[in-house]
Amino acid sequence: MPTRFYITTPIYYVNDVPHLGHAYTTVAADAVRRYHLVRGHESRMLTGTDEHGLKIERAAAEAGKTPQAFVDEMSGRFRDAWPVLSARPDDFIHTTEPRHVALTQELWRRVEANGGLYLGAYEDWYCVGCESFKTDKDLLPGNVCPMHQKPVEKVREETYFFRLEAAQQRLLALYRDRPDFIQPESRRNEVVSFVEGGLKDLSVSRTSFRWGVPVPGNPAHVMYVWFDALANYWTALGGPDDPRREFWPAKGRDTRAVHLVGKDILRFHAVYWPAFLLAAGFTEDDLPSQIFAHGFLTVDGQKMSKSLRNAVDPLRLARELGPDVLRYQLLRAIAFGQDGDFDHKALMANYRADLANTLGNLLQRTLGLTTKLTGGRPPRVATADLDHELLDGQVRALEAAAAVQWDRLEIHRAIESTWAIAALANQYVDHAAPWTAAKRGDQARVDVILATLLEALGRLSVMVSPVIPGKADEMRAQLGLPPLSTGVGRDLWPHEGSQERYRGEALGAAAPLFPTFDKDAEQALLEKLMPKPATPDPSPASTPASTPTSTSTSTSTTTPAPAEITYDQFTAVDLRVGVVMACERVPRKDKLLRLRVDLGEPEPRVIVAGLAQTFAPEALVGRRVVVVANLAPRDFGKGLVSHGMVLATGPSDALRLATIGDDAAPGSRLR
Ligand code: MSP
């Protein structure tokens, strides 16, 4: 059994706000870490934010902020979110912090010194007029830039390549020799076949933007954001003399280091990360113990989209229901490692069945019976005299199974085993029937039954604590037990012969652990919590008349929803993916920009939009936008005619564009 445990979450991109997917990984990591704490292991949890790269640089420009001001503001949202979910990481790393930058450069130097990098070039089309690279699909026939109507040039950008191809055999040997390195098994198999298919050297630096860690010795380059991001797991533990370094990599020690990641980013962690570390001179023994990929969540059966994300705010859920209820549902309802659904109705059903009726009810009954049958004084019964019908056999087996399941990251199973104990204890109350013993005047038997139940509840309070830490402490207070006090070497998990209760201590004040709702209250809560179908932005007609714009904007979230429309009415609106090829100010119109937008048509469209108070023209070139393509042309006079509308929201000086993934082809229809 390891005595030192290091667990990490991915570091989250700060161009988004914390959503249920981020909450899932973070809560899972926190629960696993709390399990290790109660086992008396020295444990450490790391999370943080990924703050470099083009995506962030652009998001900052769009928000009209410097990249540093933008990331500082956005990362605060992640940092502040986790305590609301009772997640308590030991460290929160920002990739723009000097401690990270310096050590990432150190890692780079080590890779370089070992011959893992070489300077090369990647090739693509370049339009000097636009000063930007173009792909084939951006160009007109004959490789002509649609904006400048001139042929583009083939240009090479200098880049450092990482020798990934050469790492293939060593990686395959690693996966073979350490079958646990990637889990679950199905994900491991995917990675193995990917690597067996051959690897290509990886471009790991850029010269065309600046928002990244400068490459040591060649500051014209910044590092590829994934090199920088993955390094965080190592940089966060400090230099070789830092005591935190004991957590990983620490040779010859009983140490386990686990990276929890979503399946979307497994390849980066299971292929690139070990390859970077090996190239930096670490050995196979130094690598993390495991990369565990969990599945993806849907919400009420639907893929999480940006619009839904806003509605399914984990912080709001935690505030309405308490963090423990959210944690329970996330960890119990979804098999860890597989995709799963976060269903609000199932949440309410599990609340009722598992939390209120099984665990809450067991506590309430036991405390109620103790008050009634022993005058509120917990009976003094020697451990040997407790009722082994409940405490031994199946319960012992479940306690041991839950520990193994936590160790294997089978979190949902560990919870299942724990709640099975609560269910057995409830059956025991019915079957042992202390009220009958009381009627017979058999106080000794009453005392044994109640002491047994109090003991079982004390042990359960330890076992549930990784998942519902707040409620575990409430349970203990009601049972008259001190709050859980963890410490290195102090294993609090129930074991053969261990005993939780002191004898005869006074009970605390009883209160329902999970208050029940009646049907109406439950319905009202569901209505409050469930995501509403996304309301479309107001039609152009509701755009303030004073805004001479071809941009659809909503200036306020309180704008009344427009009347319902039929599906046919919706499909009458031709929404298309556009790529902004050129953009310029309109003389003497300080709100307007004139855009030329590629909609997959032979010629780019001219669209005049009221974007100038938010965006500099050059910030829009290359952006993918959503365009109403069949809007009647609008004549602004002096030959200026707009042939479409770009969708956006917000006040005219802080607009946000409706966007679409970078791989959507210009002209694709949205429906
Ligand atoms: N910055 C990178 C990670 C770098 S780690 C060195 C990144 N960030 S992210 O903000 O996009 O967060 C990705 C992680 O969020 C996923 O791997 C997963 O942990 C979590 N999830 C995001 N959406 C999710 C779901 N719908 N369901 C479950 N988890 C999801 O990628």
XYZ file of C-alpha atoms and ligand atoms in Angstrom:
702
model
C 0.000 0.000 0.000
C 1.507 3.351 -0.973
C 2.347 5.798 1.738
C 2.617 8.774 -0.585
C -0.044 9.669 -3.077
C -0.046 12.422 -5.715
C -3.153 13.116 -7.787
C -3.629 15.732 -10.495
C -6.498 17.077 -12.585
C -5.973 18.540 -16.039
C -5.262 22.244 -15.896
C -8.282 23.958 -17.378
C -8.299 26.463 -20.225
C -9.277 29.881 -18.981
C -11.256 30.873 -22.055
C -14.217 29.067 -20.482
C -15.840 29.264 -17.066
C -15.898 26.212 -14.772
C -18.619 23.841 -15.984
C -19.925 20.468 -14.944
C -17.241 18.596 -16.935
C -14.442 20.420 -15.109
C -16.295 19.917 -11.824
C -16.483 16.175 -12.489
C -12.717 15.658 -12.787
C -11.979 17.962 -9.883
C -14.516 16.370 -7.528
C -13.317 12.878 -8.462
C -9.686 13.814 -7.766
C -10.670 15.423 -4.469
C -12.638 12.357 -3.363
C -9.749 10.016 -4.169
C -7.354 12.279 -2.315
C -9.670 12.394 0.711
C -9.810 8.597 0.686
C -6.001 8.496 0.896
C -6.071 11.059 3.699
C -8.324 8.874 5.849
C -6.024 5.958 5.087
C -3.208 7.905 6.698
C -1.226 8.374 3.488
C 0.720 11.497 2.776
C -1.284 12.891 -0.090
C -1.246 15.821 -2.432
C -3.694 17.112 -5.028
C -2.817 19.518 -7.807
C -5.096 21.468 -10.116
C -4.713 24.741 -11.988
C -5.248 26.644 -15.188
C -3.732 26.433 -18.661
C -3.113 30.034 -19.605
C -0.987 30.167 -22.755
C -1.581 29.602 -26.461
C -3.302 31.173 -29.405
C -6.775 30.325 -28.159
C -6.237 32.328 -24.992
C -4.454 35.145 -26.812
C -7.464 35.507 -29.104
C -10.019 35.243 -26.325
C -8.176 38.028 -24.497
C -8.167 40.196 -27.621
C -11.860 39.586 -28.027
C -12.437 40.618 -24.440
C -10.351 43.734 -25.087
C -7.816 42.806 -22.396
C -4.127 42.051 -22.267
C -3.589 38.278 -22.149
C -2.200 38.478 -18.606
C -5.101 40.580 -17.284
C -7.518 38.211 -18.996
C -5.990 35.009 -17.588
C -5.667 36.487 -14.106
C -9.331 37.343 -14.056
C -10.546 34.068 -15.559
C -8.338 31.735 -13.537
C -9.792 33.279 -10.382
C -13.119 31.757 -11.338
C -11.627 28.270 -11.245
C -9.738 28.885 -8.045
C -12.877 30.205 -6.340
C -15.111 27.447 -7.705
C -13.506 24.413 -6.120
C -14.116 25.234 -2.447
C -17.817 25.680 -3.293
C -17.768 21.992 -4.286
C -15.788 21.116 -1.124
C -12.753 20.310 -3.287
C -9.542 21.309 -1.553
C -6.515 20.986 -3.799
C -3.173 21.465 -2.050
C -1.851 23.544 -4.914
C -3.250 25.534 -7.815
C -0.794 26.198 -10.603
C -1.055 28.907 -13.251
C 1.104 28.274 -16.302
C 1.987 31.965 -16.453
C 3.615 31.843 -12.993
C 7.401 32.305 -12.952
C 7.885 29.012 -11.039
C 6.243 27.158 -13.912
C 7.910 29.094 -16.732
C 11.405 28.594 -15.301
C 11.045 24.844 -14.783
C 9.310 24.298 -18.113
C 12.336 25.886 -19.743
C 14.494 23.554 -17.666
C 12.567 20.555 -18.969
C 12.979 21.856 -22.529
C 16.731 22.274 -21.999
C 17.019 18.694 -20.768
C 15.134 17.361 -23.790
C 17.290 19.473 -26.085
C 20.526 18.425 -24.382
C 19.555 14.782 -24.960
C 19.029 15.409 -28.672
C 15.245 15.211 -28.461
C 14.643 18.407 -30.460
C 15.717 19.708 -33.828
C 15.011 22.885 -35.686
C 13.029 22.472 -38.869
C 10.216 24.125 -40.718
C 6.643 23.414 -41.501
C 5.191 24.550 -44.754
C 1.964 26.222 -45.655
C 0.472 28.860 -47.890
C 1.100 32.450 -46.875
C -0.647 35.618 -48.000
C 1.671 38.533 -47.505
C -1.246 40.952 -47.801
C -2.975 39.314 -44.882
C 0.326 38.392 -43.143
C -1.134 34.995 -42.369
C -0.976 31.338 -43.267
C -3.750 29.866 -45.394
C -4.862 26.329 -45.894
C -6.098 24.982 -49.216
C -9.695 25.450 -48.217
C -9.175 29.188 -47.567
C -8.098 29.799 -51.177
C -9.758 30.388 -54.528
C -8.803 28.201 -57.504
C -5.221 28.862 -58.590
C -4.189 29.420 -54.962
C -5.484 32.966 -55.013
C -6.194 34.837 -51.802
C -9.861 35.800 -52.061
C -9.278 39.095 -50.356
C -6.199 40.328 -52.141
C -7.029 38.541 -55.397
C -3.331 37.660 -55.684
C -1.664 34.260 -55.693
C -0.363 33.233 -52.270
C 3.186 32.035 -51.636
C 4.380 28.829 -50.114
C 6.034 29.827 -46.854
C 7.865 27.843 -44.261
C 7.632 28.699 -40.563
C 10.594 27.689 -38.509
C 9.707 25.304 -35.712
C 11.347 22.946 -33.249
C 10.334 19.359 -33.784
C 10.231 16.848 -30.962
C 11.489 13.376 -31.948
C 8.264 11.535 -31.256
C 8.696 8.996 -34.025
C 11.828 7.635 -32.346
C 9.900 7.126 -29.077
C 7.519 4.560 -30.567
C 9.217 1.331 -29.453
C 10.021 2.599 -25.984
C 6.412 3.676 -25.471
C 5.072 0.330 -26.662
C 7.433 -1.460 -24.284
C 6.224 0.778 -21.467
C 2.570 -0.020 -22.168
C 3.412 -3.714 -22.356
C 5.510 -3.835 -19.173
C 3.186 -1.663 -17.126
C -0.361 -2.651 -18.049
C -1.672 -0.303 -15.345
C 0.019 2.737 -16.818
C -3.088 3.609 -18.840
C -6.503 2.765 -17.467
C -9.238 1.769 -18.046
C -8.303 -1.175 -20.236
C -10.376 -0.135 -23.263
C -8.664 3.254 -23.348
C -5.286 1.594 -22.973
C -5.994 -0.522 -26.028
C -6.897 2.571 -28.048
C -3.612 4.240 -27.167
C -1.604 1.103 -27.938
C -3.133 0.794 -31.413
C -2.595 4.481 -32.048
C 1.100 4.202 -31.218
C 1.439 0.934 -33.129
C 0.129 2.807 -36.173
C 3.293 4.957 -36.151
C 4.149 8.368 -34.753
C 5.285 11.532 -36.478
C 7.676 14.083 -35.051
C 5.770 16.830 -33.309
C 6.067 20.558 -33.924
C 6.590 21.990 -30.440
C 7.233 25.678 -31.008
C 5.647 28.620 -32.797
C 7.016 31.879 -34.097
C 3.755 33.413 -35.308
C 2.418 34.445 -31.900
C 3.956 35.448 -28.605
C 1.686 34.184 -25.812
C 3.668 31.229 -24.600
C 6.785 30.170 -22.701
C 9.839 31.488 -24.583
C 12.096 28.768 -25.922
C 15.418 28.959 -24.041
C 18.169 30.281 -26.263
C 15.815 31.152 -29.120
C 13.254 33.697 -27.928
C 11.753 34.087 -31.398
C 9.957 30.835 -30.535
C 7.361 30.131 -27.888
C 6.654 26.566 -26.787
C 3.711 24.600 -28.072
C 1.020 24.972 -25.452
C 0.795 21.245 -24.691
C 4.525 20.996 -23.930
C 4.080 23.847 -21.487
C 0.786 22.515 -20.054
C 1.874 18.921 -19.444
C 5.000 20.144 -17.700
C 2.812 21.565 -14.900
C 2.601 18.201 -13.152
C 6.355 18.325 -12.727
C 6.938 22.067 -12.289
C 4.342 22.333 -9.497
C 6.515 20.172 -7.254
C 9.452 22.556 -7.461
C 13.124 21.918 -8.025
C 15.148 18.895 -6.898
C 15.620 20.220 -3.351
C 11.988 21.030 -2.810
C 10.371 18.701 -0.231
C 7.308 18.448 -2.487
C 9.542 16.590 -4.944
C 9.159 13.584 -2.624
C 5.743 13.063 -4.175
C 6.969 12.412 -7.704
C 9.213 11.173 -9.198
C 10.659 9.697 -6.025
C 12.834 6.656 -6.463
C 12.694 3.714 -4.111
C 9.708 5.042 -2.234
C 6.250 3.731 -1.781
C 4.728 6.428 -3.970
C 1.845 6.556 -6.381
C 1.310 9.423 -8.841
C -1.943 9.469 -10.813
C -3.072 11.843 -13.541
C -6.861 11.967 -13.866
C -7.896 13.186 -17.301
C -10.949 13.215 -19.513
C -10.828 10.755 -22.410
C -10.545 13.724 -24.796
C -7.004 14.443 -23.701
C -5.740 10.949 -23.017
C -3.425 10.858 -26.031
C -1.532 13.940 -24.891
C -1.010 12.365 -21.473
C -0.364 8.782 -22.467
C 1.818 9.403 -25.531
C 3.374 12.883 -25.524
C 3.904 13.248 -21.776
C 5.851 10.021 -21.174
C 7.779 10.680 -24.408
C 8.759 14.181 -23.197
C 9.794 12.829 -19.792
C 11.843 9.973 -21.228
C 13.522 12.378 -23.644
C 14.340 14.659 -20.700
C 16.326 11.808 -19.157
C 13.770 10.328 -16.773
C 13.559 6.564 -16.705
C 10.490 4.372 -17.023
C 10.496 4.038 -13.212
C 10.216 7.793 -12.850
C 7.064 8.071 -14.943
C 3.698 8.645 -13.273
C 2.100 5.468 -11.941
C -1.067 5.855 -13.919
C -2.981 7.938 -16.410
C -6.654 7.303 -15.748
C -9.122 8.519 -18.373
C -12.683 9.073 -17.274
C -15.604 9.315 -19.659
C -17.645 12.242 -20.851
C -20.808 13.531 -19.274
C -24.017 14.341 -21.008
C -26.666 16.337 -19.202
C -30.221 14.984 -19.205
C -29.245 12.922 -22.227
C -27.863 15.849 -24.208
C -24.305 16.684 -25.147
C -22.988 19.532 -23.051
C -22.968 22.586 -25.246
C -21.816 26.055 -24.350
C -25.415 27.237 -24.039
C -26.305 24.305 -21.808
C -23.171 24.726 -19.776
C -24.334 28.116 -18.654
C -27.560 26.592 -17.485
C -25.920 23.622 -15.734
C -23.746 25.623 -13.469
C -22.142 23.259 -10.950
C -21.783 26.104 -8.501
C -25.465 26.873 -8.633
C -26.290 23.190 -8.132
C -23.946 23.032 -5.177
C -25.482 26.135 -3.657
C -29.060 24.884 -4.119
C -28.533 21.277 -2.976
C -25.315 21.441 -1.009
C -21.964 20.334 -2.438
C -22.276 16.820 -1.052
C -25.419 16.051 -3.044
C -23.766 17.154 -6.279
C -20.618 15.169 -5.434
C -22.647 12.073 -4.629
C -24.563 12.190 -7.891
C -21.461 12.830 -10.016
C -19.522 9.992 -8.444
C -22.298 7.469 -7.880
C -24.446 7.801 -10.986
C -21.621 7.671 -13.513
C -19.383 4.618 -13.671
C -15.909 6.102 -13.347
C -14.082 5.491 -16.615
C -17.204 5.334 -18.753
C -19.391 7.962 -20.384
C -22.452 8.793 -18.363
C -25.431 11.030 -18.001
C -25.988 13.655 -15.350
C -29.742 13.423 -15.126
C -31.526 15.866 -12.864
C -34.498 13.559 -12.267
C -32.161 10.696 -11.355
C -30.382 13.069 -9.005
C -33.630 13.707 -7.144
C -34.430 9.974 -7.102
C -30.983 9.111 -5.691
C -31.301 11.910 -3.179
C -34.520 10.383 -1.911
C -33.453 6.735 -2.031
C -29.765 6.708 -1.085
C -29.138 9.888 0.824
C -32.405 10.568 2.654
C -33.975 7.104 2.968
C -30.909 4.915 3.382
C -28.177 6.916 5.115
C -30.177 9.802 6.606
C -32.908 7.528 7.838
C -30.475 5.102 9.463
C -28.956 7.941 11.454
C -32.298 9.426 12.395
C -33.800 6.113 13.472
C -30.783 5.166 15.520
C -30.616 8.510 17.290
C -34.403 8.527 17.829
C -34.352 5.017 19.300
C -31.386 5.866 21.527
C -33.227 8.902 22.887
C -36.355 6.885 23.464
C -34.951 3.627 24.794
C -31.873 4.704 26.760
C -32.811 8.230 27.747
C -30.377 9.650 25.165
C -27.231 8.178 26.762
C -25.409 5.958 24.307
C -25.062 2.598 26.018
C -21.671 1.394 27.256
C -21.024 -1.967 25.676
C -17.636 -3.649 25.342
C -16.459 -4.210 21.761
C -16.532 -7.962 22.225
C -20.188 -7.760 23.216
C -21.367 -5.786 20.173
C -23.691 -7.627 17.830
C -21.435 -9.415 15.385
C -24.408 -10.380 13.292
C -24.191 -6.860 11.842
C -20.564 -5.925 12.259
C -18.909 -9.059 10.922
C -19.373 -11.158 7.817
C -20.910 -9.190 4.986
C -20.167 -5.783 6.478
C -16.483 -6.585 7.019
C -16.295 -7.852 3.441
C -17.918 -4.660 2.144
C -15.535 -2.450 4.131
C -12.570 -4.294 2.681
C -14.049 -4.288 -0.840
C -14.688 -0.545 -0.742
C -11.021 0.069 0.128
C -9.844 -2.034 -2.816
C -12.319 -0.260 -5.093
C -11.043 3.168 -4.035
C -7.482 1.978 -4.678
C -8.491 0.882 -8.186
C -10.385 4.126 -8.842
C -13.633 2.206 -9.131
C -15.254 5.089 -7.331
C -18.881 4.249 -8.132
C -18.331 0.699 -6.868
C -16.725 1.892 -3.638
C -19.804 4.040 -3.048
C -22.066 1.114 -3.844
C -20.274 -1.060 -1.278
C -20.475 1.678 1.342
C -24.184 2.241 0.868
C -24.774 -1.500 0.943
C -23.547 -1.373 4.546
C -26.097 1.335 5.354
C -28.818 -0.799 3.763
C -27.752 -3.826 5.847
C -27.813 -1.704 8.987
C -31.356 -0.568 8.178
C -32.406 -4.197 7.769
C -30.715 -4.968 11.065
C -32.816 -2.344 12.883
C -36.005 -3.978 11.601
C -34.829 -7.446 12.328
C -33.190 -6.844 15.734
C -36.246 -4.733 16.760
C -34.909 -3.001 19.876
C -38.437 -1.803 20.722
C -39.492 -5.441 21.243
C -36.545 -6.060 23.554
C -37.524 -2.890 25.440
C -41.087 -4.119 25.809
C -39.744 -7.369 27.246
C -37.721 -5.300 29.670
C -34.453 -6.669 28.215
C -32.387 -3.473 28.541
C -29.101 -5.344 28.031
C -30.222 -6.415 24.551
C -31.494 -2.892 23.769
C -28.070 -1.548 24.713
C -26.249 -4.049 22.508
C -28.419 -3.276 19.476
C -28.090 0.484 19.842
C -24.367 0.392 20.578
C -23.912 -1.806 17.504
C -25.813 0.661 15.324
C -23.901 3.634 16.725
C -20.665 1.818 16.023
C -21.743 0.996 12.442
C -22.724 4.636 11.876
C -19.394 5.871 13.214
C -17.569 3.637 10.757
C -19.853 4.714 7.943
C -19.061 8.342 8.685
C -15.427 7.552 7.788
C -16.314 5.597 4.672
C -18.663 8.215 3.225
C -16.294 11.091 3.994
C -14.393 11.111 0.671
C -17.652 11.621 -1.216
C -19.774 13.667 1.188
C -17.239 15.260 3.536
C -19.580 17.894 4.954
C -22.326 15.402 5.746
C -19.786 12.993 7.234
C -18.854 15.641 9.769
C -22.533 16.412 10.449
C -23.115 12.709 11.056
C -20.246 12.612 13.500
C -21.456 15.679 15.367
C -24.886 14.105 15.790
C -23.283 10.867 16.928
C -21.261 12.767 19.489
C -17.983 11.909 17.725
C -15.175 14.389 17.099
C -14.658 15.612 13.512
C -12.460 13.299 11.452
C -8.885 14.002 12.258
C -6.579 12.687 9.586
C -2.844 12.371 9.943
C 0.032 10.644 8.251
C 0.183 7.050 9.438
C -3.244 7.221 11.095
C -5.488 4.821 9.181
C -9.108 5.622 10.052
C -10.668 3.076 7.698
C -12.695 0.418 9.516
C -10.625 -2.717 9.960
C -10.995 -5.985 11.702
C -10.978 -5.199 15.408
C -10.977 -1.413 15.003
C -13.504 0.498 17.017
C -14.888 3.906 16.201
C -16.892 4.986 19.240
C -15.770 6.017 22.639
C -18.112 4.447 25.087
C -20.852 6.481 26.654
C -20.156 9.908 25.082
C -23.144 12.216 24.770
C -24.987 12.417 21.469
C -25.190 15.701 19.589
C -28.404 17.401 18.519
C -30.284 15.297 15.960
C -31.438 16.859 12.684
C -32.354 15.271 9.339
C -29.110 14.750 7.431
C -30.885 15.047 4.078
C -34.283 16.694 4.554
C -36.945 15.194 2.304
C -39.040 17.239 -0.112
C -42.667 16.681 -0.945
C -43.545 16.130 -4.598
C -44.381 19.803 -5.209
C -41.146 21.044 -3.656
C -39.193 18.486 -5.674
C -40.894 19.571 -8.888
C -40.203 23.225 -8.110
C -36.548 22.430 -7.459
C -36.272 20.442 -10.672
C -37.743 23.302 -12.644
C -35.250 25.641 -11.091
C -32.266 23.394 -11.759
C -32.943 21.793 -15.107
C -31.465 23.600 -18.082
C -34.067 25.504 -20.026
C -34.075 25.014 -23.793
C -31.714 27.636 -25.185
C -33.602 30.816 -26.074
C -32.603 32.219 -29.438
C -31.139 35.682 -29.566
C -33.680 38.381 -30.267
C -34.407 38.895 -33.939
C -32.760 41.819 -35.709
C -36.060 43.653 -35.299
C -35.469 43.840 -31.567
C -31.970 45.270 -31.984
C -32.077 48.855 -30.754
C -33.097 50.954 -33.754
C -30.317 53.391 -33.051
C -27.680 50.739 -33.767
C -26.973 50.917 -37.489
C -25.616 47.417 -37.650
C -25.767 44.128 -39.357
C -24.871 42.360 -36.139
C -27.555 40.642 -34.133
C -27.038 41.578 -30.502
C -28.763 41.050 -27.219
C -27.718 43.714 -24.765
C -29.395 42.204 -21.773
C -30.208 38.773 -20.469
C -33.591 40.146 -19.400
C -34.742 40.785 -22.979
C -38.127 39.060 -23.205
C -38.094 35.815 -25.223
C -39.638 36.298 -28.676
C -42.839 34.448 -29.557
C -42.536 30.751 -30.382
C -41.796 29.921 -34.034
C -42.405 26.782 -36.051
C -39.602 24.580 -37.292
C -40.296 25.756 -40.833
C -39.945 29.361 -39.740
C -36.620 28.473 -38.178
C -35.335 26.712 -41.283
C -36.304 29.757 -43.346
C -33.321 31.484 -41.738
C -30.172 30.486 -43.602
C -27.414 30.386 -40.974
C -23.961 29.685 -42.392
C -20.383 29.338 -41.217
C -18.292 32.234 -42.493
C -14.576 32.968 -42.366
C -13.592 36.630 -42.218
C -11.107 37.136 -45.046
C -10.694 40.908 -44.712
C -11.975 43.685 -42.559
C -11.704 47.474 -42.565
C -13.197 50.506 -40.882
C -15.891 52.491 -42.682
C -14.805 56.129 -43.066
C -16.862 58.528 -40.919
C -18.904 55.665 -39.377
C -17.226 54.923 -36.093
C -19.420 51.920 -35.245
C -19.154 50.077 -38.526
C -16.733 47.597 -40.011
C -16.814 46.346 -43.595
C -16.066 42.639 -43.703
C -15.457 40.285 -46.589
C -16.632 36.894 -45.445
C -16.013 33.565 -47.148
C -19.311 31.641 -47.143
C -18.070 28.934 -49.470
C -19.353 30.961 -52.436
C -17.255 31.913 -55.477
C -16.703 35.422 -54.036
C -16.540 36.510 -50.397
C -19.647 38.417 -49.234
C -19.519 42.014 -48.138
C -21.126 42.383 -44.726
C -21.325 45.676 -42.871
C -21.512 45.150 -39.128
C -21.650 47.327 -36.028
C -18.565 45.733 -34.507
C -16.086 48.611 -34.555
C -16.484 49.663 -30.932
C -15.395 46.228 -29.739
C -13.018 44.867 -32.365
C -9.988 46.201 -34.185
C -10.400 45.139 -37.844
C -7.273 42.957 -37.781
C -8.581 41.022 -34.758
C -11.378 39.622 -36.892
C -9.397 38.403 -39.879
C -9.311 34.614 -39.901
C -12.166 34.276 -37.379
C -15.042 31.882 -38.001
C -18.389 33.574 -37.536
C -22.049 32.676 -37.853
C -23.813 34.577 -40.607
C -27.484 35.043 -41.508
C -26.924 34.505 -45.209
C -30.404 35.151 -46.609
C -31.132 38.504 -45.006
C -32.329 41.097 -47.511
C -29.419 43.401 -48.480
C -29.214 46.592 -46.446
C -28.116 49.811 -48.136
C -26.035 52.148 -45.956
C -25.718 54.728 -48.758
C -22.693 55.815 -50.804
C -22.443 52.368 -52.350
C -22.109 50.596 -48.998
C -24.422 47.574 -49.024
C -24.464 44.734 -46.492
C -25.273 41.221 -47.755
C -25.788 39.369 -44.502
C -25.532 39.645 -40.759
C -22.916 38.402 -38.294
C -24.345 37.023 -35.034
C -23.087 38.442 -31.754
C -24.288 39.343 -28.305
C -23.560 42.031 -25.730
C -23.418 45.823 -25.620
C -21.837 47.496 -28.648
C -18.550 48.134 -26.833
C -18.234 44.597 -25.407
C -19.609 42.324 -28.091
C -19.035 38.561 -28.181
C -19.235 36.858 -31.538
C -21.194 33.664 -32.017
C -18.469 31.216 -32.991
C -18.072 27.713 -34.335
C -15.290 25.105 -34.187
C -12.223 25.750 -36.302
C -12.870 22.708 -38.449
C -16.303 23.816 -39.743
C -16.018 24.477 -43.487
C -17.000 27.940 -44.731
C -20.551 27.879 -46.049
C -21.679 24.948 -43.844
C -25.265 25.391 -42.814
C -26.238 25.563 -39.114
C -29.421 23.865 -38.079
N -5.928 22.627 -20.932
C -6.193 21.312 -21.389
C -5.640 20.295 -20.430
C -4.178 20.390 -20.182
S -3.653 19.228 -19.005
C -2.030 19.303 -19.055
C -7.703 21.112 -21.512
N -8.446 21.928 -20.784
S -10.075 21.963 -20.763
O -10.458 23.146 -20.054
O -10.585 21.806 -22.079
O -10.484 20.804 -19.835
C -10.498 19.532 -20.259
C -10.994 18.607 -19.170
O -12.276 19.006 -18.652
C -11.286 17.243 -19.751
O -10.206 16.444 -19.943
C -12.155 16.713 -18.676
O -11.320 16.467 -17.598
C -13.046 17.886 -18.370
N -14.240 17.884 -19.205
C -14.625 18.837 -20.114
N -15.850 18.511 -20.618
C -16.273 17.363 -20.080
C -17.443 16.576 -20.155
N -18.466 16.874 -20.930
N -17.508 15.474 -19.368
C -16.504 15.130 -18.517
N -15.391 15.835 -18.423
C -15.199 16.896 -19.242
O -8.087 20.229 -22.244
